[in-house]
Amino acid sequence: MGADAVALFLGAGMMTRSADTEYRFRQNSDFWYLTGFDHPNAVAVLRTDGGPEYTLYVEPRDRAMEIWTGYRPGVEGAKEHYDADEAHSSAGFHEHLPDLVRAAKRLFHVLGRDPQADSLISKTLEELRLRSRLGIEPASAIIDPRSIVHPMRLFKEPAELDIMRRAAAITHEAHSAGAKFAQPGMNEFEMEAAIEYTFRRRGATGAAYTTIVGGGSNATVLHYITNSDKLRENEMVLVDAGCELEGYASDVTRTYPIGGRFAGPGRAIYEIVLAAQRAGLDQCQPGKTLSDIHDASVRAIVEGLVDLKLLSGSVSGLIESEAYKRMYMHNTSHWLGLDVHDVGSYRIDGEHRPLEAGMVFTVEPGVYIAADDEESNLEFRGIGVRIEDDIAVTSSGCENLTSAIPTEPDEIEAFVAQQ
Ligand code: GLY
Ligand code: MN
Ligand code: MN
């Protein structure tokens, strides 16, 4: 932050689901990363101007409120258990804000999240400007603190990787519990329930994103979350499910044959996606880029689709014209961490960013042939396959955090057949 800086971090509040019901609390990821404080309506202030280095504003202890919504650490707990140098009631934050703004030569604050704070900040800065004749200088800049925190979050420390490994192990067990339900006559929501039961049973907060269970042509809808159809014989089911553990996400997709045997056009598409995923995984090492991974996966997909006559022309021409986007329309990778689509820049000075140890991302190629895609041979219509793993870059290569969850057709068949 440099000297004479004051940084404000606003925690998350409660979100209304409908009328007077609320979603379960989820802390803002940056706030969680910096403080480990998991209660609503808190503010953290970090200072390098000689004032207290770390102040927390928190909801105070309140016997009547705690009967309804549970324990609050309160002002005393903020100091004792969260290492704050100072703590105050959240209600005092707006009152203290002008003084904090006056103290800062550089103010770190995310504009647009709290209109009252934004307006107090601009009013205070304007007042100081009017008094500049008296030698009082307002902060020369309001800087977005995410410019510092997000590069930190992009590189996972060993303790973070340990949590992500544990999230991967729970996700393995959950996919295993779900795969058993890949049987004709079962419902998509039964797979979802088995998976999410396992997440909770093993101590994860729940799903890191809304679980996707798409049987048959539902697998071609990229964010299908209705999960309400029956599973049918001779089709496949795409399951994209990962848990959130201590704030960290896992993000895993497997595609299972309903009834437990890959066959026909479904198997052919599955094998293409598996080859594309392996081609992507082969690129995972320091110095390579997510774009190298994507290019390798795209090439394997185009080669496979040409072999199956789902595309015609030269492989390089089809890559150039992006004709494959009819069947593979998303990117192969995204950063993974406290958010499923995690923070961190993808380019540096316009160039794809080289991978470095500590970065974690997904490799998730897919092929999706819409049920009404008249350009594709009838037997392939309504087939969707994605295979997704979570990869951590190491100093010499990479670690596939989710490699224990099978992808090989024989192993997938055994995974579905297990009792
Ligand atoms: N589950 C969201 C994604 O794969 O990006
Ligand atoms: Mn996913
Ligand atoms: Mn993903």
GROMACS .gro file of N, CA and C in nm, residues 30 86 89 99 178 191 197 224-225 228 245 269 284 301 338 405 419:
model
   51
   30ASP      N    1  -1.268  -1.139  -0.068
   30ASP     CA    2  -1.149  -1.060  -0.031
   30ASP      C    3  -1.145  -1.039   0.120
   86GLU      N    4  -0.769  -0.272   1.704
   86GLU     CA    5  -0.883  -0.196   1.759
   86GLU      C    6  -1.009  -0.255   1.703
   89SER      N    7  -1.805  -0.097   1.702
   89SER     CA    8  -1.933  -0.142   1.648
   89SER      C    9  -1.945  -0.097   1.501
   99ASP      N   10  -1.279   1.094   0.933
   99ASP     CA   11  -1.145   1.104   0.994
   99ASP      C   12  -1.045   1.011   0.925
  178GLY      N   13  -2.281  -3.980  -0.627
  178GLY     CA   14  -2.377  -3.941  -0.732
  178GLY      C   15  -2.378  -4.039  -0.848
  191MET      N   16  -2.935  -3.750  -0.819
  191MET     CA   17  -2.787  -3.738  -0.825
  191MET      C   18  -2.743  -3.613  -0.749
  197TYR      N   19  -2.552  -3.405  -0.037
  197TYR     CA   20  -2.551  -3.471   0.095
  197TYR      C   21  -2.406  -3.502   0.134
  224TYR      N   22  -2.722  -2.559  -1.721
  224TYR     CA   23  -2.849  -2.625  -1.686
  224TYR      C   24  -2.848  -2.655  -1.536
  225ILE      N   25  -2.941  -2.593  -1.461
  225ILE     CA   26  -2.944  -2.618  -1.316
  225ILE      C   27  -3.082  -2.659  -1.267
  228SER      N   28  -3.431  -3.150  -1.309
  228SER     CA   29  -3.563  -3.204  -1.273
  228SER      C   30  -3.610  -3.317  -1.366
  245LEU      N   31  -1.513  -2.547   0.060
  245LEU     CA   32  -1.457  -2.586   0.190
  245LEU      C   33  -1.373  -2.470   0.243
  269ILE      N   34  -1.809  -3.934  -2.885
  269ILE     CA   35  -1.790  -3.795  -2.842
  269ILE      C   36  -1.710  -3.794  -2.711
  284CYS      N   37   0.011  -2.833  -1.901
  284CYS     CA   38   0.008  -2.766  -1.771
  284CYS      C   39   0.144  -2.765  -1.705
  301ILE      N   40  -1.013  -3.150  -3.030
  301ILE     CA   41  -1.159  -3.156  -3.056
  301ILE      C   42  -1.185  -3.148  -3.206
  338LEU      N   43  -1.100  -1.898  -0.399
  338LEU     CA   44  -1.213  -1.862  -0.312
  338LEU      C   45  -1.339  -1.840  -0.394
  405ILE      N   46  -1.059  -3.880  -0.940
  405ILE     CA   47  -1.196  -3.900  -0.991
  405ILE      C   48  -1.181  -3.950  -1.135
  419GLN      N   49  -2.110  -5.051  -0.573
  419GLN     CA   50  -2.225  -5.056  -0.478
  419GLN      C   51  -2.196  -4.969  -0.358
   0.00000   0.00000   0.00000
